[in-house]
Short mmCIF file of C-alpha atoms in Angstrom, two decimals:
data_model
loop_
_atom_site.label_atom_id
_atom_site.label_comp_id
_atom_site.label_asym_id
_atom_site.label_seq_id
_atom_site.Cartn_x
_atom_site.Cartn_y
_atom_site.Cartn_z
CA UNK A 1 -96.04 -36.88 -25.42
CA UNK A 2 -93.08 -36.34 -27.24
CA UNK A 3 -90.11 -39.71 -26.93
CA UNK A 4 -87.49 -37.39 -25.04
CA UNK A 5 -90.37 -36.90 -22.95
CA UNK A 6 -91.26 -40.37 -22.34
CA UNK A 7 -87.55 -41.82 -21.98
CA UNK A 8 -87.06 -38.65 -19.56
CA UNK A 9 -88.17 -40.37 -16.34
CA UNK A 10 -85.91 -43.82 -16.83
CA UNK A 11 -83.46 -41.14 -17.25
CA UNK A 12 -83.72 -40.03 -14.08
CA UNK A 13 -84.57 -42.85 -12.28
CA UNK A 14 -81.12 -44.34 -13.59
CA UNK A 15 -79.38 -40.95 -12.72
CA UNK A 16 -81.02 -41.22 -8.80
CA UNK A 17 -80.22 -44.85 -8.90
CA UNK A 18 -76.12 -44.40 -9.66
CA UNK A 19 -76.21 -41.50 -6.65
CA UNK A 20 -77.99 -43.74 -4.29
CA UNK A 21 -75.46 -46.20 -4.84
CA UNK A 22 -72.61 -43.88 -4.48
CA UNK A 23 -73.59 -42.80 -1.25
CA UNK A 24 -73.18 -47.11 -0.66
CA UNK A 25 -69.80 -47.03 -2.03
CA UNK A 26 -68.45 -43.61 -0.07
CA UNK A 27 -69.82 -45.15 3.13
CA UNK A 28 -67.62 -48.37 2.24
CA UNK A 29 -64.65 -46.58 1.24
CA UNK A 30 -64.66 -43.90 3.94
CA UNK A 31 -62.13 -44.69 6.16
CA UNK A 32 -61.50 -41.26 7.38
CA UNK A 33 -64.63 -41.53 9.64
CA UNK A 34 -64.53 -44.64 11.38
CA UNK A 35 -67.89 -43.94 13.74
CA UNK A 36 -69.84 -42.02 10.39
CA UNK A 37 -70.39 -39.86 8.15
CA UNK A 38 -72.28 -36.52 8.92
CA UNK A 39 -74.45 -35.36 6.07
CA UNK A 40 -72.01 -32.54 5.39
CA UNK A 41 -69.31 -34.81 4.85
CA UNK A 42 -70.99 -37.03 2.46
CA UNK A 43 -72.67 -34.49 0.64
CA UNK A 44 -69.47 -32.43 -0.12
CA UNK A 45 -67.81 -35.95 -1.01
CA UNK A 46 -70.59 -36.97 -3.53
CA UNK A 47 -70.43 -33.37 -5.30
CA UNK A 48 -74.71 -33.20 -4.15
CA UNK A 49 -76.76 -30.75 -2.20
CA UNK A 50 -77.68 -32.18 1.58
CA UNK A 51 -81.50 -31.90 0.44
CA UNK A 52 -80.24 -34.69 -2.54
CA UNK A 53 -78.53 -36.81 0.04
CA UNK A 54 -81.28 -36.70 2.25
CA UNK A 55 -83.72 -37.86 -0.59
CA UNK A 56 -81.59 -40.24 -2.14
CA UNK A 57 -80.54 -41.74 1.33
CA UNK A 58 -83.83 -42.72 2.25
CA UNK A 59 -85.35 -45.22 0.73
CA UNK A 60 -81.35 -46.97 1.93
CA UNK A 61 -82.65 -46.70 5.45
CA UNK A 62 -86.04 -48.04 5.31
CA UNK A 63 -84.35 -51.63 3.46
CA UNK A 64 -81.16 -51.14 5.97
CA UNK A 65 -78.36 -50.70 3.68
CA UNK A 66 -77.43 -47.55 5.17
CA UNK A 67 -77.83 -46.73 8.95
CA UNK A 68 -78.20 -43.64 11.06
CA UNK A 69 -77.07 -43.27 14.52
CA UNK A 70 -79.86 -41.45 16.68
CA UNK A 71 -77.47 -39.33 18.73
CA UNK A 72 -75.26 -38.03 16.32
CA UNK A 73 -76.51 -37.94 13.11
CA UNK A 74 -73.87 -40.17 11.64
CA UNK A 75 -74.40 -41.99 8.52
CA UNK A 76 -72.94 -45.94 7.97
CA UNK A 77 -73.40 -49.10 6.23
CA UNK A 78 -76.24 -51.24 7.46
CA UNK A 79 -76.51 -54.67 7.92
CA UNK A 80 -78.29 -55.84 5.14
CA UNK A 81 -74.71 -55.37 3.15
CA UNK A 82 -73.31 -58.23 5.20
CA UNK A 83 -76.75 -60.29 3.64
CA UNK A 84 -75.53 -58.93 -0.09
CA UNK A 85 -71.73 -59.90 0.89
CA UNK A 86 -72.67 -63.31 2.17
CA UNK A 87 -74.37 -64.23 -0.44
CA UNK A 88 -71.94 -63.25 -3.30
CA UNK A 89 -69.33 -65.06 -1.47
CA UNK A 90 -71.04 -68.09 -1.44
CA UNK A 91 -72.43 -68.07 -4.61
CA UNK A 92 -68.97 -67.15 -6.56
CA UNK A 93 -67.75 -69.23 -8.95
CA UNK A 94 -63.99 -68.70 -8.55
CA UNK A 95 -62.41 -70.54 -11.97
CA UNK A 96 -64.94 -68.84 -13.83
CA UNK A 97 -64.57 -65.72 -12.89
CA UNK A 98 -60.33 -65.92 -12.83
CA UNK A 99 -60.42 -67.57 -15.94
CA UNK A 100 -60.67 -64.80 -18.76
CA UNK A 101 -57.53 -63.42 -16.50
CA UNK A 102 -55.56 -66.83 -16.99
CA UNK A 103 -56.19 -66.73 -20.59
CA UNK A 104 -54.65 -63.92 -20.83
CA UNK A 105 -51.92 -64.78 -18.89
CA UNK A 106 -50.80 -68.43 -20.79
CA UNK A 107 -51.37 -65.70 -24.49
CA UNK A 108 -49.04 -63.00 -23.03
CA UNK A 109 -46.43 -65.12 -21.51
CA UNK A 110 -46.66 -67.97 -24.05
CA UNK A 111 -46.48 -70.69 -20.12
CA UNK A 112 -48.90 -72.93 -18.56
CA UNK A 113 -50.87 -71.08 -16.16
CA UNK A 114 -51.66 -72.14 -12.69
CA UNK A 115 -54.60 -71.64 -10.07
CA UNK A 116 -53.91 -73.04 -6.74
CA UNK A 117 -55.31 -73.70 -3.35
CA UNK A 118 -53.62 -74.39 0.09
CA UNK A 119 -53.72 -77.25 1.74
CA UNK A 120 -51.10 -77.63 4.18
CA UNK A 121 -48.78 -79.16 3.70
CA UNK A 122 -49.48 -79.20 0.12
CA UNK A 123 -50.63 -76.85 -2.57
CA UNK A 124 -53.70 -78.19 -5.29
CA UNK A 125 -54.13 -77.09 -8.89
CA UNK A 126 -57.78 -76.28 -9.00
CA UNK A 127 -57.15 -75.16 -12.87
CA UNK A 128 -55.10 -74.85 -15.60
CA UNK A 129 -54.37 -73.37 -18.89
CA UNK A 130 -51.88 -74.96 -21.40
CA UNK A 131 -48.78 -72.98 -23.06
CA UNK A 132 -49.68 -72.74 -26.33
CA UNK A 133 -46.18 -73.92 -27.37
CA UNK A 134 -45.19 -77.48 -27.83
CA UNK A 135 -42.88 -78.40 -24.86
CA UNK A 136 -44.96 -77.50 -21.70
CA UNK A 137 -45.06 -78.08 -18.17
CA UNK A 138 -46.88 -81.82 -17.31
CA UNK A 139 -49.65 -81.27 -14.14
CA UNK A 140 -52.92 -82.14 -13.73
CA UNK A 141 -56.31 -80.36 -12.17
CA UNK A 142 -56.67 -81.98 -8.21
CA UNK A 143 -52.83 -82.43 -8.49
CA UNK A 144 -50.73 -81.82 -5.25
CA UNK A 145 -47.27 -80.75 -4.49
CA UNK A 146 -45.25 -79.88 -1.20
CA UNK A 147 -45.71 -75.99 -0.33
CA UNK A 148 -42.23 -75.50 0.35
CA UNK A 149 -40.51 -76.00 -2.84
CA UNK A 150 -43.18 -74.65 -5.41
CA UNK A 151 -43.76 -71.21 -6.31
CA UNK A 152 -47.18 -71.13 -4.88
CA UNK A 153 -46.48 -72.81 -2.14
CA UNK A 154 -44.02 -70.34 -1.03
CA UNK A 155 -46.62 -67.45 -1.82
CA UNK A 156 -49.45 -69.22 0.37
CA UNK A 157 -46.40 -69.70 3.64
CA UNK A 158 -44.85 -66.23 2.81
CA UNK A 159 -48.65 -65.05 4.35
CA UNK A 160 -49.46 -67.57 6.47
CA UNK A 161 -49.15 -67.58 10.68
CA UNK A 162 -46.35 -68.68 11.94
CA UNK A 163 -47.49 -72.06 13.00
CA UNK A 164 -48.42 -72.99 9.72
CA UNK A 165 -44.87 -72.57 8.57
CA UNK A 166 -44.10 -74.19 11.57
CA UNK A 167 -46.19 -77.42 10.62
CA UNK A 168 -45.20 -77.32 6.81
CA UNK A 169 -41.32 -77.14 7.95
CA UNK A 170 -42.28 -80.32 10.86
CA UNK A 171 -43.49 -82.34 8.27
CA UNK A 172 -40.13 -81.75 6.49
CA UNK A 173 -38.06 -80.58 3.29
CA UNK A 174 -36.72 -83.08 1.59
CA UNK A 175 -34.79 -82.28 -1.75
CA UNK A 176 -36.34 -82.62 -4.75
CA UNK A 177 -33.80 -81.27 -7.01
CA UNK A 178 -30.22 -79.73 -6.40
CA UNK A 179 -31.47 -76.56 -5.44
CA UNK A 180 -34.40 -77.43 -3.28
CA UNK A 181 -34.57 -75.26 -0.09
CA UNK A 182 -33.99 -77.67 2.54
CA UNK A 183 -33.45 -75.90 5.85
CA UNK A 184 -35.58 -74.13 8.08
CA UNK A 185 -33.45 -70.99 8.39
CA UNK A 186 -33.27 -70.94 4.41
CA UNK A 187 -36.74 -71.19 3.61
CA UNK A 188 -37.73 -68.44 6.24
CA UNK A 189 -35.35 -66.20 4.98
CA UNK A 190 -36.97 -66.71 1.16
CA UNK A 191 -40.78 -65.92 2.62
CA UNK A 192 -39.76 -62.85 3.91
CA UNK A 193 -38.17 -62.04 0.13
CA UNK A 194 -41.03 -63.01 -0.79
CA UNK A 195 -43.65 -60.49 1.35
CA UNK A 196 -41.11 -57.79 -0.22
CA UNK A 197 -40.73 -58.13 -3.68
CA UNK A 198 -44.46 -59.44 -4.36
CA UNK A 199 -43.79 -62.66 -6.09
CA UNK A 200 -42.25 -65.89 -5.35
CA UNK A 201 -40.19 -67.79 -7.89
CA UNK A 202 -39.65 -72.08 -7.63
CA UNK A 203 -35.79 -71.82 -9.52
CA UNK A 204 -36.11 -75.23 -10.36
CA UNK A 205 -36.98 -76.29 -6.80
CA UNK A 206 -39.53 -78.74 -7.34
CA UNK A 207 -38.98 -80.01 -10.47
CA UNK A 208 -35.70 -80.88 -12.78
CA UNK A 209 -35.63 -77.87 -15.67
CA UNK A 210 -38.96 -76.34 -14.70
CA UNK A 211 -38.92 -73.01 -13.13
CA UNK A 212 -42.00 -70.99 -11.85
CA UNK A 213 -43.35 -67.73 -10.88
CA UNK A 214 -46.03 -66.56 -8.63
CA UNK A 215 -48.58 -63.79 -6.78
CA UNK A 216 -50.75 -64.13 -4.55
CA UNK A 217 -54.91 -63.51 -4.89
CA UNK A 218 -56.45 -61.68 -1.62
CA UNK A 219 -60.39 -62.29 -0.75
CA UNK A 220 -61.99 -59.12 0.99
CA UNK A 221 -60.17 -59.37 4.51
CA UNK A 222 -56.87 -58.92 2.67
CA UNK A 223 -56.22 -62.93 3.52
CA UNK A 224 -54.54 -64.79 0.42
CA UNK A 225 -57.07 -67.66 -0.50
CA UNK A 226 -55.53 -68.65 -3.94
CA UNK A 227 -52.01 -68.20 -6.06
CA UNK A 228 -51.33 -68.26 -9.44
CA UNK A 229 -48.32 -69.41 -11.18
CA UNK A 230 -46.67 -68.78 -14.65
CA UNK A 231 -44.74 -72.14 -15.66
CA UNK A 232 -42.48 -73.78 -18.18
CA UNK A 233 -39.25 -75.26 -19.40
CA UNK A 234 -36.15 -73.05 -17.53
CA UNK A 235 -34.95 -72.65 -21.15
CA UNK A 236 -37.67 -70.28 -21.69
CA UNK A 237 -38.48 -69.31 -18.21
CA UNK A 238 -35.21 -68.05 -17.55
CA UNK A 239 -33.84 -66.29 -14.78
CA UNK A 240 -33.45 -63.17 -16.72
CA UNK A 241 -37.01 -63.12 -17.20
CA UNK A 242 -38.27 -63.37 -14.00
CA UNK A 243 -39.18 -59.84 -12.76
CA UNK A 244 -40.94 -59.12 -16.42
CA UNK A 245 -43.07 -62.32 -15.34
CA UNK A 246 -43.33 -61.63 -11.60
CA UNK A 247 -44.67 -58.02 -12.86
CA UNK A 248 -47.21 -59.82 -15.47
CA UNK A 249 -48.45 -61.78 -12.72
CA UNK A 250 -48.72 -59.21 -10.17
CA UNK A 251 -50.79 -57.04 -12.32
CA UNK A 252 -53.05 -60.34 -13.29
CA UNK A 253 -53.61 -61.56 -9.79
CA UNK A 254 -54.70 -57.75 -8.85
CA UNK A 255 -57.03 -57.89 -11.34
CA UNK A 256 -58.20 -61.44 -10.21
CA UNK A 257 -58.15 -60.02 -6.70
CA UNK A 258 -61.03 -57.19 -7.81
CA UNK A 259 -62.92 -59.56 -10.06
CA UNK A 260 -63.44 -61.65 -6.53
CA UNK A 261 -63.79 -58.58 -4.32
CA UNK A 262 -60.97 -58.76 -2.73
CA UNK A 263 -57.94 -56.70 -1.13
CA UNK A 264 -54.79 -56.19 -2.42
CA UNK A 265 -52.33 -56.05 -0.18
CA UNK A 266 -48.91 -54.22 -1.14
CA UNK A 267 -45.88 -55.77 -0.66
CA UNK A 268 -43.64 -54.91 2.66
CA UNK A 269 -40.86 -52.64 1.77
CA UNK A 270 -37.75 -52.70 3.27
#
């Protein structure tokens, strides 16, 4: 047998494999036909013949990745995809998979880099990465800060329920700096900035002659689960630069957002 010959049926096994898991990923992202997919639909969205789908889809049924209904005909995802999403959520290791993204980050803005978790009424550095210029930003890994006057703490209330900003505006907003947000109606008015331009910005809120910019990350329900922030010296973080690093981030924390199979979602216009 000649080797064309013999590397001819991995060939096609790879080739059937990528279809059958196309027809996974059009039933996912099909959100035209929220009851199923008829076979004409998905076999005129895949580009294949109906006798293709019909062999491909298959061996899908019999492990329950994709379901049929019995009346209509209707193609969906099964229920062994909740199994395969369940377990990559729980086995995820989230500063290992954000951190090529934050390395990139620190390189292209030249600031210390931020990932953060919510804690109400407090945000927590959960990782870091260090300007690579002298005079930097001092924080530490486990570190917390009040929500209400840092950058990601503003992200996490801008898309939070109501009584969360409720319960982070109870426990109060003491100045920490001259131009610390310190009234309800004030800080309300800066989340809902927030939810429209995309990014939040701590202008030297939290901490004398630091300023700070950040985006949200979205897990897969669209929730925001972590921020991350851009940081340094408000001589070099300067106001003027602000929507060239509010952009940066954006475009990082999308990124971040896919890497953890999450949802981006757009900022409100308006």
């Amino acid at each position: 047998m000649a080797p064309d010959d013999e590397t001819s049926p991995r060939r096609n096994a790879s080739s059937s494999l990528r279809r059958a898991l196309g027809i996974l990923m059009y039933l996912a992202e099909d959100r035209s036909h929220p009851h199923g997919t008829t076979l004409t639909d998905l076999a005129a969205g895949l580009e294949l013949s109906k006798s293709t789908v019909l062999r491909l889809v298959a061996p899908l049924k019999d492990v329950r990745l994709v379901d049929q209904d019995p009346e209509s005909g209707r193609y969906r995802l099964g229920p062994q995809n909740a199994l395969l999403g369940q377990a990559y959520l729980e086995r995820r290791d989230t500063r290992q998979i954000t951190a090529p993204a934050l390395h990139r980050l620190a390189e292209e803005s030249g600031e210390t880099v931020h990932l953060v978790s919510f804690d109400p009424p407090e945000i927590v550095y959960i990782d870091k990465v260090e300007s690579p210029r002298a005079v930097r930003m001092h924080s530490r890994i486990g570190g917390r800060l009040p929500a209400y006057c840092t950058a990601t703490g503003k992200v996490f209330l801008a898309h939070s329920e109501d009584d969360v900003v409720d319960g982070v505006i109870a426990a109060g907003l003491p100045a920490r700096t001259p131009a610390t947000i310190t009234s309800p109606e004030g800080l309300r008015a800066e989340l809902d900035l927030i939810r429209r331009r995309g990014y939040a910005v701590d202008d030297v809120e939290n901490e004398q002659d630091i300023r700070c910019v950040a985006a949200p990350v979205h897990d897969h329900t669209g929730a925001v689960t972590t921020a991350v922030s851009i940081s340094g010296p408000a001589a070099r973080v300067t106001r003027e630069r602000l929507p060239e690093l509010g952009t940066l981030l954006m475009s990082a924390t999308r990124t971040i957002t896919a890497d953890l199979g999450g949802t981006t979602a757009e900022p409100a216009q308006g």
